[in-house]
Tab-separated table of C-alpha atoms in Angstrom:
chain	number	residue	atom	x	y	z
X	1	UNK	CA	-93.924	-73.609	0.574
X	2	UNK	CA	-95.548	-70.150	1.367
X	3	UNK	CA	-93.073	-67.732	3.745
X	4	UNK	CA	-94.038	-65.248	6.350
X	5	UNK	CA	-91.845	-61.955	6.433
X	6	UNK	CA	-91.898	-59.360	8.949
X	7	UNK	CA	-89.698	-56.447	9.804
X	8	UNK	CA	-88.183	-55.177	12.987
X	9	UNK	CA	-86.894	-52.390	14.288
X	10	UNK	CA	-83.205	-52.871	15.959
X	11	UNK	CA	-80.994	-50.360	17.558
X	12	UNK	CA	-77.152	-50.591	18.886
X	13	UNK	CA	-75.926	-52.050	15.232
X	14	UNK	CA	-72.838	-49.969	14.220
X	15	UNK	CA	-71.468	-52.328	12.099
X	16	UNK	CA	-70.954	-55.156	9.539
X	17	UNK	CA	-70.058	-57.418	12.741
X	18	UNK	CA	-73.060	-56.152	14.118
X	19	UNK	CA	-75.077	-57.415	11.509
X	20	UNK	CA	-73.271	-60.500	11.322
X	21	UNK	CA	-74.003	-61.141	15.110
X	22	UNK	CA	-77.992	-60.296	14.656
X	23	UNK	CA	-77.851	-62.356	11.401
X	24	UNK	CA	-76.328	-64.946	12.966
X	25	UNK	CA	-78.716	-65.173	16.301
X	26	UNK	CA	-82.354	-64.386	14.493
X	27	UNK	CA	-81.156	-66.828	11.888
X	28	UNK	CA	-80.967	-69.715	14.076
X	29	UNK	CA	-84.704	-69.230	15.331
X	30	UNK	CA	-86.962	-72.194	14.564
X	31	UNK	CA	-88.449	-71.743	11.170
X	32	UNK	CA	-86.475	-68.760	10.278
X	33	UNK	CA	-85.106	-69.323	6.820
X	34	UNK	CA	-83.408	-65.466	6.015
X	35	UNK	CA	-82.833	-62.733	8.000
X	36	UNK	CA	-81.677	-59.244	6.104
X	37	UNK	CA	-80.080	-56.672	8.057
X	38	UNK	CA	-80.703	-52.584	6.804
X	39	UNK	CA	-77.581	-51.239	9.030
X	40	UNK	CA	-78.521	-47.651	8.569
X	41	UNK	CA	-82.040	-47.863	9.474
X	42	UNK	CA	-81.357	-50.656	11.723
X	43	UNK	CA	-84.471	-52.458	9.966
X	44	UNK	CA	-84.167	-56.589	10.187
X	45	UNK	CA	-86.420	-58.516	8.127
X	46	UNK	CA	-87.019	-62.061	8.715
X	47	UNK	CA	-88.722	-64.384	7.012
X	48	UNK	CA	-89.978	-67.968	7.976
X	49	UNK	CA	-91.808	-70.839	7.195
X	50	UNK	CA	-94.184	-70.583	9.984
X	51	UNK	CA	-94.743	-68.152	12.722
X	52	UNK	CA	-92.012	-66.700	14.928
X	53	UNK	CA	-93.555	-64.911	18.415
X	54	UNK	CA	-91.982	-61.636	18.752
X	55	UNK	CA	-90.616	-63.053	22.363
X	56	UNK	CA	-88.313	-65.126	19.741
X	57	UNK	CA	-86.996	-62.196	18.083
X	58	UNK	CA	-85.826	-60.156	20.977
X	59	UNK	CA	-84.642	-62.733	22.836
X	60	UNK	CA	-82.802	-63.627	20.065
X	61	UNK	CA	-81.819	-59.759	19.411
X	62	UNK	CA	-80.709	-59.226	22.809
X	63	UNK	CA	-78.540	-62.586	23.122
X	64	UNK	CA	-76.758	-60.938	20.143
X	65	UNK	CA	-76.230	-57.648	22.273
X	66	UNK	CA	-78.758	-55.524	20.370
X	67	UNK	CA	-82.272	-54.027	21.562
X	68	UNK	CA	-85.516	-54.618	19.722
X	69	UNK	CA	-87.921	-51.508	19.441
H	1	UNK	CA	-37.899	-59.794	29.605
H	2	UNK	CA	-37.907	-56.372	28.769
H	3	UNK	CA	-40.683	-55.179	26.414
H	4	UNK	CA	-41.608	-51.949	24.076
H	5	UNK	CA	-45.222	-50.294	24.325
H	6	UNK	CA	-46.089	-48.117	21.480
H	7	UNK	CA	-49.349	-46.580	21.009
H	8	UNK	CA	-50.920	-45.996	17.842
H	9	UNK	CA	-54.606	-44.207	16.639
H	10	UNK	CA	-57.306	-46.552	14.575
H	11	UNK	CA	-60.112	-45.208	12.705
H	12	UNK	CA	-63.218	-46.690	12.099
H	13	UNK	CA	-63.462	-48.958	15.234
H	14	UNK	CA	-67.157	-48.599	16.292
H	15	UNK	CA	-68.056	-51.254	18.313
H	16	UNK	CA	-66.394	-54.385	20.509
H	17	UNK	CA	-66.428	-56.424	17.528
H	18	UNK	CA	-63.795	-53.910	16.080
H	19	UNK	CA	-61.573	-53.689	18.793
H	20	UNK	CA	-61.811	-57.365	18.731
H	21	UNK	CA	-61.040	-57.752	14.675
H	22	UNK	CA	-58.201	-54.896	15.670
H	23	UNK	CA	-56.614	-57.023	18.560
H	24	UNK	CA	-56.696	-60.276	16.953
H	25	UNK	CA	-54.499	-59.343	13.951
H	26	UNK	CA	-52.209	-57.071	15.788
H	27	UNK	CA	-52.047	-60.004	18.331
H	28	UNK	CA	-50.637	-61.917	15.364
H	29	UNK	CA	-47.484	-60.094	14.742
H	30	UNK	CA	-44.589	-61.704	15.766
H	31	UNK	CA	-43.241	-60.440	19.441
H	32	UNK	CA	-46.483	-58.683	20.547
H	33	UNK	CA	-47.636	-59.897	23.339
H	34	UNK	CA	-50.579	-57.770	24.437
H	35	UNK	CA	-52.887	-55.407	22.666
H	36	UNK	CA	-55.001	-52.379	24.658
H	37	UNK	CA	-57.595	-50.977	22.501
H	38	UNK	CA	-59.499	-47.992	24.101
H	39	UNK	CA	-62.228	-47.446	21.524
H	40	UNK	CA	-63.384	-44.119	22.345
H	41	UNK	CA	-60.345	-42.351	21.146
H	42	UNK	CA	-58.996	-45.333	18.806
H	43	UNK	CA	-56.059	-45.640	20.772
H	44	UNK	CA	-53.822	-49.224	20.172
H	45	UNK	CA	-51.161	-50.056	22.599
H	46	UNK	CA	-48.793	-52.477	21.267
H	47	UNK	CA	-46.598	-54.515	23.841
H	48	UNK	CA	-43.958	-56.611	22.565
H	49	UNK	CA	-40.580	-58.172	23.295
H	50	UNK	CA	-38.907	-56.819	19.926
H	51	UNK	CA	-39.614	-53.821	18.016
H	52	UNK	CA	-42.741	-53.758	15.516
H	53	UNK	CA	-42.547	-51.837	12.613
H	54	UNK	CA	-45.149	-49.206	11.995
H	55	UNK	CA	-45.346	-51.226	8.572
H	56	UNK	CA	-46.564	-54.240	10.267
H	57	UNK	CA	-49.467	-52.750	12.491
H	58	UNK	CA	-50.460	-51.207	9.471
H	59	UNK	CA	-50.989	-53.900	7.671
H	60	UNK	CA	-52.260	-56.501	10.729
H	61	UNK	CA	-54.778	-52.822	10.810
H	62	UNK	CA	-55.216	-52.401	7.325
H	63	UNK	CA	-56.271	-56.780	7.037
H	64	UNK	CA	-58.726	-56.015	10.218
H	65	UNK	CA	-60.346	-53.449	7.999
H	66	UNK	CA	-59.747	-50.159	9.752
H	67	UNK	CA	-56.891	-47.421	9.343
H	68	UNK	CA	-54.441	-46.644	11.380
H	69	UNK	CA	-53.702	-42.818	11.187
């Protein structure tokens, strides 16, 4: 089965529970099968098995108590 | 019931997650019944109805994953 990756921008993240909480909330989006957290750069790459909107990812980012860029 | 405050300093703390992680495992020790964590300055207040030993915070600190100075 072919993936889809693409990477976001997220600010706020100090932290490994920071990560854990984006990880956590991005991961549970329909279709998403990994989500991988840079916590220095604050880059989060997810990757799916079909299409996620970015609508998906920041609501998803802010539920977690982060911002998207 | 009487009880004993102490306040201690914790390094590393950078979001609510820490002071979270922080209060939940000094919250643990035997006789403490409240824990005030002002993250700014890394502050820990310790309430209890016996006396703590430093020993113990340190190590209910140390399992958290921060420092106490």
């Amino acid at each position: 089965m072919s993936t889809i990756s693409e990477t976001y921008t997220v600010t706020g993240m100090t932290c490994g529970h920071c990560v854990a909480s984006v990880t956590e909330e991005v991961g549970a989006i329909d279709g998403v099968t990994n989500v991988a957290v840079d916590l220095p750069t604050g880059a989060v790459t997810v990757t799916s098995t079909k299409p996620v909107s970015v609508d998906a990812v920041r609501a998803a980012v802010d539920e977690a108590g982060y911002s998207l860029v």
